[in-house]
């Protein structure tokens, strides 16, 4: 959108003329991708690399401020008149004009499964600014190890593509674990890159076809010089729980990790009562995370990933005792913003919601 036009449309005068609707409501009648400030995009291509995944190539509007390799975004779609958002890693390198996001089927995940089954050219999506610190700094040392499993390959692919695009690929080992080759996202591209890029060695392990799950012996066999490599690690919680200490023990170089789900070490239950101050509602804190307690009380707080990654559900707690569901740590908070999805009541809590 032309900056002058955007400035005029964003003025208080135009805002008063469009009230009670917003300027964005009228812009959406022309093109749903248009917005004064919200990053939005439209799918220009949808490719199903595997039976349970879809790769979306998205053309964002000019409110999109770009991303660093390995970062993630909240991607929202409207389903039955309600916008639902979930957190996905960006697989494209920052210099690519289109935003590439690969979505894999996820149990009962409504957004993921909808996109895998139905996403097509023309699909309108809503985007958040990119977040996350899983990216290499300009002076990142080589050699490097990219280590991933399952859909954890997506942010790692972004890092690899970034190095290739900027001619920084010198000595990189890429080790990926998948059930079978049919299940592996980006299998063909990685094979082609390994043949073309002199500084890249790719090792794929298919666990359902006889390959060993990650362990100390197999990792040392695949990467005998692990001690000399800086590592980027991403995958499901069980994989991360094994891989993280193995790499940390073997190498003194930095270990960067990205995990899609916050691992809950304890059951998601709380204790005490929760008061939602703005809604004048009280509820038992025993039924789950503070987000789940709020939803059970009929409230509709903002949320995104429900994993402790995206911070969309962050809300102010006036006072109370809360338990971190990832670490089981209990702490007293006052006038503090916390993520509702990964905290439960550990006593009486007053939430400004």
GROMACS .gro file of C-alpha atoms in nm:
model
  353
    1UNK     CA    1   0.000   0.000   0.000
    2UNK     CA    2   0.132   0.345  -0.086
    3UNK     CA    3   0.273   0.508   0.231
    4UNK     CA    4   0.087   0.834   0.167
    5UNK     CA    5  -0.242   0.649   0.118
    6UNK     CA    6  -0.178   0.447   0.433
    7UNK     CA    7  -0.111   0.766   0.631
    8UNK     CA    8  -0.433   0.925   0.511
    9UNK     CA    9  -0.641   0.615   0.579
   10UNK     CA   10  -0.488   0.589   0.925
   11UNK     CA   11  -0.584   0.943   1.023
   12UNK     CA   12  -0.835   1.013   1.299
   13UNK     CA   13  -1.065   1.181   1.048
   14UNK     CA   14  -1.098   0.870   0.832
   15UNK     CA   15  -1.129   0.657   1.146
   16UNK     CA   16  -1.422   0.868   1.264
   17UNK     CA   17  -1.591   0.842   0.923
   18UNK     CA   18  -1.570   0.462   0.918
   19UNK     CA   19  -1.684   0.414   1.280
   20UNK     CA   20  -1.816   0.183   1.420
   21UNK     CA   21  -1.627  -0.031   1.166
   22UNK     CA   22  -1.254   0.000   1.114
   23UNK     CA   23  -1.067   0.106   0.803
   24UNK     CA   24  -0.940  -0.251   0.776
   25UNK     CA   25  -1.301  -0.375   0.755
   26UNK     CA   26  -1.353  -0.167   0.442
   27UNK     CA   27  -1.014  -0.257   0.295
   28UNK     CA   28  -1.103  -0.624   0.334
   29UNK     CA   29  -1.392  -0.572   0.093
   30UNK     CA   30  -1.133  -0.490  -0.173
   31UNK     CA   31  -0.870  -0.747  -0.076
   32UNK     CA   32  -0.850  -0.940   0.251
   33UNK     CA   33  -0.473  -0.900   0.246
   34UNK     CA   34  -0.498  -0.521   0.281
   35UNK     CA   35  -0.450  -0.376   0.629
   36UNK     CA   36  -0.313  -0.055   0.777
   37UNK     CA   37  -0.088  -0.235   1.024
   38UNK     CA   38  -0.157  -0.610   1.047
   39UNK     CA   39   0.073  -0.853   0.864
   40UNK     CA   40  -0.139  -1.073   0.639
   41UNK     CA   41  -0.069  -1.296   0.345
   42UNK     CA   42  -0.223  -1.504   0.071
   43UNK     CA   43  -0.119  -1.855  -0.025
   44UNK     CA   44   0.009  -1.855  -0.381
   45UNK     CA   45   0.107  -2.222  -0.387
   46UNK     CA   46   0.039  -2.526  -0.165
   47UNK     CA   47   0.255  -2.836  -0.206
   48UNK     CA   48   0.195  -3.162  -0.022
   49UNK     CA   49   0.544  -3.310   0.009
   50UNK     CA   50   0.424  -3.599   0.225
   51UNK     CA   51   0.081  -3.752   0.293
   52UNK     CA   52   0.052  -3.569   0.627
   53UNK     CA   53   0.201  -3.227   0.549
   54UNK     CA   54   0.155  -2.920   0.333
   55UNK     CA   55   0.409  -2.655   0.238
   56UNK     CA   56   0.255  -2.310   0.199
   57UNK     CA   57   0.417  -2.040  -0.012
   58UNK     CA   58   0.272  -1.714   0.118
   59UNK     CA   59   0.285  -1.368  -0.036
   60UNK     CA   60   0.275  -1.128   0.261
   61UNK     CA   61   0.150  -0.771   0.255
   62UNK     CA   62   0.379  -0.473   0.315
   63UNK     CA   63   0.323  -0.483   0.691
   64UNK     CA   64   0.538  -0.795   0.708
   65UNK     CA   65   0.878  -0.688   0.844
   66UNK     CA   66   1.066  -1.004   0.752
   67UNK     CA   67   1.231  -1.270   0.965
   68UNK     CA   68   1.565  -1.407   1.068
   69UNK     CA   69   1.655  -1.766   0.970
   70UNK     CA   70   1.502  -2.014   1.216
   71UNK     CA   71   1.236  -1.783   1.360
   72UNK     CA   72   0.865  -1.865   1.392
   73UNK     CA   73   0.533  -1.685   1.342
   74UNK     CA   74   0.176  -1.715   1.456
   75UNK     CA   75  -0.032  -1.809   1.153
   76UNK     CA   76  -0.406  -1.751   1.180
   77UNK     CA   77  -0.702  -1.871   0.973
   78UNK     CA   78  -1.073  -1.806   1.009
   79UNK     CA   79  -1.270  -2.126   1.077
   80UNK     CA   80  -1.647  -2.107   1.119
   81UNK     CA   81  -1.624  -1.734   1.175
   82UNK     CA   82  -1.358  -1.758   1.448
   83UNK     CA   83  -0.991  -1.681   1.399
   84UNK     CA   84  -0.758  -1.955   1.521
   85UNK     CA   85  -0.381  -1.906   1.539
   86UNK     CA   86  -0.098  -2.150   1.584
   87UNK     CA   87   0.279  -2.121   1.592
   88UNK     CA   88   0.485  -2.244   1.294
   89UNK     CA   89   0.851  -2.212   1.202
   90UNK     CA   90   0.946  -2.028   0.885
   91UNK     CA   91   1.139  -2.254   0.649
   92UNK     CA   92   1.238  -1.993   0.391
   93UNK     CA   93   1.557  -1.789   0.402
   94UNK     CA   94   1.511  -1.419   0.482
   95UNK     CA   95   1.597  -1.305   0.130
   96UNK     CA   96   1.317  -1.508  -0.032
   97UNK     CA   97   1.023  -1.296  -0.149
   98UNK     CA   98   0.764  -1.549  -0.041
   99UNK     CA   99   0.721  -1.683   0.309
  100UNK     CA  100   0.747  -2.062   0.325
  101UNK     CA  101   0.579  -2.252   0.608
  102UNK     CA  102   0.543  -2.629   0.625
  103UNK     CA  103   0.260  -2.764   0.839
  104UNK     CA  104   0.237  -3.124   0.954
  105UNK     CA  105  -0.075  -3.304   1.073
  106UNK     CA  106  -0.091  -3.285   1.451
  107UNK     CA  107  -0.330  -3.521   1.630
  108UNK     CA  108  -0.638  -3.316   1.713
  109UNK     CA  109  -0.474  -2.989   1.607
  110UNK     CA  110  -0.755  -2.799   1.439
  111UNK     CA  111  -0.546  -2.544   1.248
  112UNK     CA  112  -0.273  -2.785   1.140
  113UNK     CA  113  -0.515  -3.049   1.020
  114UNK     CA  114  -0.732  -2.794   0.838
  115UNK     CA  115  -0.432  -2.659   0.649
  116UNK     CA  116  -0.300  -3.006   0.561
  117UNK     CA  117  -0.640  -3.110   0.427
  118UNK     CA  118  -0.776  -2.790   0.274
  119UNK     CA  119  -0.514  -2.515   0.223
  120UNK     CA  120  -0.497  -2.408  -0.140
  121UNK     CA  121  -0.399  -2.116  -0.360
  122UNK     CA  122  -0.588  -1.804  -0.256
  123UNK     CA  123  -0.613  -1.893   0.115
  124UNK     CA  124  -0.598  -1.579   0.331
  125UNK     CA  125  -0.380  -1.609   0.641
  126UNK     CA  126  -0.300  -1.374   0.927
  127UNK     CA  127   0.057  -1.337   1.047
  128UNK     CA  128   0.233  -1.214   1.358
  129UNK     CA  129   0.577  -1.052   1.355
  130UNK     CA  130   0.853  -1.313   1.352
  131UNK     CA  131   0.986  -1.418   1.692
  132UNK     CA  132   1.248  -1.648   1.840
  133UNK     CA  133   1.625  -1.653   1.884
  134UNK     CA  134   1.705  -1.975   1.696
  135UNK     CA  135   1.919  -1.802   1.436
  136UNK     CA  136   2.288  -1.769   1.357
  137UNK     CA  137   2.456  -1.436   1.417
  138UNK     CA  138   2.657  -1.288   1.127
  139UNK     CA  139   2.981  -1.404   1.285
  140UNK     CA  140   2.867  -1.758   1.364
  141UNK     CA  141   3.163  -1.995   1.363
  142UNK     CA  142   3.190  -2.292   1.131
  143UNK     CA  143   3.195  -2.593   1.128
  144UNK     CA  144   2.835  -2.661   1.231
  145UNK     CA  145   2.591  -2.943   1.299
  146UNK     CA  146   2.221  -2.914   1.206
  147UNK     CA  147   2.036  -3.183   1.401
  148UNK     CA  148   1.661  -3.236   1.365
  149UNK     CA  149   1.377  -3.485   1.376
  150UNK     CA  150   1.027  -3.488   1.227
  151UNK     CA  151   0.885  -3.144   1.156
  152UNK     CA  152   1.177  -2.995   1.349
  153UNK     CA  153   1.348  -2.984   1.012
  154UNK     CA  154   1.164  -2.662   0.916
  155UNK     CA  155   1.361  -2.397   1.113
  156UNK     CA  156   1.685  -2.586   1.046
  157UNK     CA  157   1.615  -2.568   0.671
  158UNK     CA  158   1.581  -2.192   0.705
  159UNK     CA  159   1.925  -2.172   0.866
  160UNK     CA  160   2.078  -2.395   0.594
  161UNK     CA  161   1.917  -2.195   0.312
  162UNK     CA  162   2.040  -1.872   0.471
  163UNK     CA  163   2.399  -1.997   0.477
  164UNK     CA  164   2.379  -2.111   0.116
  165UNK     CA  165   2.222  -1.784  -0.006
  166UNK     CA  166   2.496  -1.582   0.167
  167UNK     CA  167   2.782  -1.809   0.059
  168UNK     CA  168   2.861  -1.902   0.419
  169UNK     CA  169   2.838  -2.279   0.383
  170UNK     CA  170   3.183  -2.416   0.465
  171UNK     CA  171   3.158  -2.733   0.671
  172UNK     CA  172   2.807  -2.834   0.775
  173UNK     CA  173   2.676  -3.176   0.873
  174UNK     CA  174   2.296  -3.209   0.857
  175UNK     CA  175   2.158  -3.510   1.048
  176UNK     CA  176   1.782  -3.570   1.031
  177UNK     CA  177   1.565  -3.842   1.187
  178UNK     CA  178   1.233  -3.950   1.034
  179UNK     CA  179   1.019  -4.264   1.043
  180UNK     CA  180   1.054  -4.339   0.671
  181UNK     CA  181   1.164  -4.152   0.362
  182UNK     CA  182   0.796  -4.111   0.269
  183UNK     CA  183   0.743  -3.925   0.598
  184UNK     CA  184   1.042  -3.695   0.552
  185UNK     CA  185   0.979  -3.332   0.462
  186UNK     CA  186   1.235  -3.175   0.225
  187UNK     CA  187   1.391  -3.513   0.144
  188UNK     CA  188   1.439  -3.444  -0.228
  189UNK     CA  189   1.574  -3.093  -0.173
  190UNK     CA  190   1.828  -3.210   0.084
  191UNK     CA  191   1.950  -3.486  -0.144
  192UNK     CA  192   1.997  -3.235  -0.427
  193UNK     CA  193   2.174  -2.985  -0.201
  194UNK     CA  194   2.414  -3.254  -0.073
  195UNK     CA  195   2.516  -3.328  -0.431
  196UNK     CA  196   2.563  -2.961  -0.529
  197UNK     CA  197   2.709  -2.808  -0.212
  198UNK     CA  198   3.070  -2.907  -0.148
  199UNK     CA  199   3.058  -2.801   0.219
  200UNK     CA  200   2.745  -2.998   0.310
  201UNK     CA  201   2.712  -3.358   0.426
  202UNK     CA  202   2.359  -3.493   0.482
  203UNK     CA  203   2.284  -3.798   0.696
  204UNK     CA  204   1.924  -3.925   0.717
  205UNK     CA  205   1.811  -4.189   0.965
  206UNK     CA  206   1.480  -4.369   0.908
  207UNK     CA  207   1.385  -4.527   1.238
  208UNK     CA  208   1.097  -4.739   1.105
  209UNK     CA  209   1.326  -4.888   0.841
  210UNK     CA  210   1.595  -5.015   1.077
  211UNK     CA  211   1.773  -4.693   1.164
  212UNK     CA  212   1.882  -4.640   1.525
  213UNK     CA  213   1.704  -4.380   1.733
  214UNK     CA  214   1.943  -4.114   1.851
  215UNK     CA  215   2.190  -4.234   2.114
  216UNK     CA  216   2.550  -4.159   2.206
  217UNK     CA  217   2.705  -4.433   1.992
  218UNK     CA  218   2.504  -4.360   1.678
  219UNK     CA  219   2.554  -3.984   1.707
  220UNK     CA  220   2.930  -4.022   1.741
  221UNK     CA  221   2.930  -4.256   1.442
  222UNK     CA  222   2.741  -4.005   1.229
  223UNK     CA  223   2.935  -3.702   1.356
  224UNK     CA  224   3.277  -3.819   1.482
  225UNK     CA  225   3.401  -3.459   1.511
  226UNK     CA  226   3.098  -3.340   1.708
  227UNK     CA  227   3.325  -3.177   1.966
  228UNK     CA  228   3.435  -2.920   1.706
  229UNK     CA  229   3.087  -2.820   1.588
  230UNK     CA  230   2.835  -2.554   1.686
  231UNK     CA  231   2.490  -2.715   1.688
  232UNK     CA  232   2.137  -2.614   1.592
  233UNK     CA  233   1.887  -2.863   1.734
  234UNK     CA  234   1.512  -2.895   1.680
  235UNK     CA  235   1.255  -3.174   1.710
  236UNK     CA  236   0.982  -3.330   1.923
  237UNK     CA  237   1.012  -3.323   2.301
  238UNK     CA  238   1.129  -3.686   2.338
  239UNK     CA  239   1.399  -3.639   2.076
  240UNK     CA  240   1.516  -3.315   2.234
  241UNK     CA  241   1.533  -3.470   2.580
  242UNK     CA  242   1.782  -3.727   2.451
  243UNK     CA  243   1.975  -3.516   2.199
  244UNK     CA  244   2.031  -3.207   2.411
  245UNK     CA  245   2.246  -3.367   2.685
  246UNK     CA  246   2.433  -3.581   2.430
  247UNK     CA  247   2.542  -3.277   2.231
  248UNK     CA  248   2.609  -3.066   2.540
  249UNK     CA  249   2.836  -3.335   2.685
  250UNK     CA  250   3.028  -3.388   2.361
  251UNK     CA  251   3.090  -3.031   2.246
  252UNK     CA  252   3.202  -2.709   2.413
  253UNK     CA  253   3.068  -2.504   2.123
  254UNK     CA  254   2.728  -2.331   2.166
  255UNK     CA  255   2.412  -2.540   2.141
  256UNK     CA  256   2.107  -2.360   1.998
  257UNK     CA  257   1.772  -2.530   2.046
  258UNK     CA  258   1.418  -2.474   1.923
  259UNK     CA  259   1.138  -2.688   2.061
  260UNK     CA  260   0.781  -2.672   1.935
  261UNK     CA  261   0.618  -2.776   2.260
  262UNK     CA  262   0.704  -2.674   2.609
  263UNK     CA  263   0.766  -3.002   2.787
  264UNK     CA  264   0.529  -3.035   3.080
  265UNK     CA  265   0.706  -3.233   3.348
  266UNK     CA  266   0.398  -3.237   3.570
  267UNK     CA  267   0.028  -3.284   3.507
  268UNK     CA  268  -0.151  -2.964   3.409
  269UNK     CA  269  -0.350  -2.914   3.726
  270UNK     CA  270  -0.349  -2.645   3.991
  271UNK     CA  271  -0.488  -2.566   4.330
  272UNK     CA  272  -0.665  -2.281   4.504
  273UNK     CA  273  -0.905  -2.040   4.336
  274UNK     CA  274  -0.865  -1.806   4.041
  275UNK     CA  275  -1.038  -1.468   4.028
  276UNK     CA  276  -1.075  -1.299   3.692
  277UNK     CA  277  -1.095  -0.937   3.802
  278UNK     CA  278  -1.226  -0.761   3.490
  279UNK     CA  279  -1.494  -1.026   3.433
  280UNK     CA  280  -1.585  -1.057   3.804
  281UNK     CA  281  -1.569  -1.437   3.780
  282UNK     CA  282  -1.420  -1.686   4.026
  283UNK     CA  283  -1.326  -2.044   3.941
  284UNK     CA  284  -1.139  -2.339   4.086
  285UNK     CA  285  -0.774  -2.354   3.984
  286UNK     CA  286  -0.768  -2.733   3.981
  287UNK     CA  287  -0.889  -2.792   3.624
  288UNK     CA  288  -0.570  -2.715   3.433
  289UNK     CA  289  -0.351  -2.428   3.321
  290UNK     CA  290  -0.472  -2.074   3.383
  291UNK     CA  291  -0.569  -2.061   3.015
  292UNK     CA  292  -0.781  -2.375   3.053
  293UNK     CA  293  -0.935  -2.243   3.375
  294UNK     CA  294  -1.029  -1.920   3.198
  295UNK     CA  295  -1.184  -2.106   2.906
  296UNK     CA  296  -1.370  -2.335   3.145
  297UNK     CA  297  -1.517  -2.026   3.310
  298UNK     CA  298  -1.657  -1.910   2.976
  299UNK     CA  299  -1.388  -1.650   2.901
  300UNK     CA  300  -1.209  -1.618   2.569
  301UNK     CA  301  -0.852  -1.502   2.633
  302UNK     CA  302  -0.613  -1.461   2.344
  303UNK     CA  303  -0.394  -1.761   2.273
  304UNK     CA  304  -0.180  -1.899   1.995
  305UNK     CA  305   0.044  -2.202   2.024
  306UNK     CA  306  -0.075  -2.322   2.369
  307UNK     CA  307   0.285  -2.442   2.411
  308UNK     CA  308   0.460  -2.151   2.581
  309UNK     CA  309   0.631  -2.037   2.262
  310UNK     CA  310   0.435  -1.752   2.107
  311UNK     CA  311   0.337  -1.538   2.412
  312UNK     CA  312  -0.006  -1.461   2.262
  313UNK     CA  313  -0.178  -1.563   2.588
  314UNK     CA  314   0.034  -1.338   2.807
  315UNK     CA  315  -0.180  -1.169   3.070
  316UNK     CA  316  -0.122  -0.967   3.388
  317UNK     CA  317  -0.156  -1.135   3.723
  318UNK     CA  318  -0.242  -0.882   3.994
  319UNK     CA  319  -0.126  -1.116   4.269
  320UNK     CA  320  -0.104  -1.482   4.355
  321UNK     CA  321   0.104  -1.797   4.352
  322UNK     CA  322   0.162  -1.980   4.021
  323UNK     CA  323   0.337  -2.298   3.912
  324UNK     CA  324   0.537  -2.323   3.589
  325UNK     CA  325   0.414  -2.640   3.418
  326UNK     CA  326   0.749  -2.690   3.244
  327UNK     CA  327   0.972  -2.684   3.550
  328UNK     CA  328   0.724  -2.732   3.838
  329UNK     CA  329   0.869  -2.417   3.995
  330UNK     CA  330   0.629  -2.227   4.222
  331UNK     CA  331   0.663  -1.854   4.267
  332UNK     CA  332   0.462  -1.560   4.400
  333UNK     CA  333   0.387  -1.289   4.146
  334UNK     CA  334   0.244  -0.939   4.172
  335UNK     CA  335   0.159  -0.708   3.881
  336UNK     CA  336   0.345  -0.937   3.643
  337UNK     CA  337   0.269  -1.059   3.290
  338UNK     CA  338   0.278  -1.437   3.253
  339UNK     CA  339   0.186  -1.690   2.985
  340UNK     CA  340  -0.146  -1.844   3.087
  341UNK     CA  341  -0.094  -2.167   2.890
  342UNK     CA  342   0.213  -2.281   3.083
  343UNK     CA  343   0.120  -2.168   3.432
  344UNK     CA  344  -0.129  -2.313   3.681
  345UNK     CA  345  -0.253  -2.181   4.010
  346UNK     CA  346  -0.043  -2.286   4.308
  347UNK     CA  347  -0.273  -2.101   4.548
  348UNK     CA  348  -0.519  -1.817   4.509
  349UNK     CA  349  -0.453  -1.610   4.196
  350UNK     CA  350  -0.607  -1.283   4.072
  351UNK     CA  351  -0.586  -1.240   3.693
  352UNK     CA  352  -0.666  -0.916   3.512
  353UNK     CA  353  -0.894  -1.075   3.256
   0.00000   0.00000   0.00000
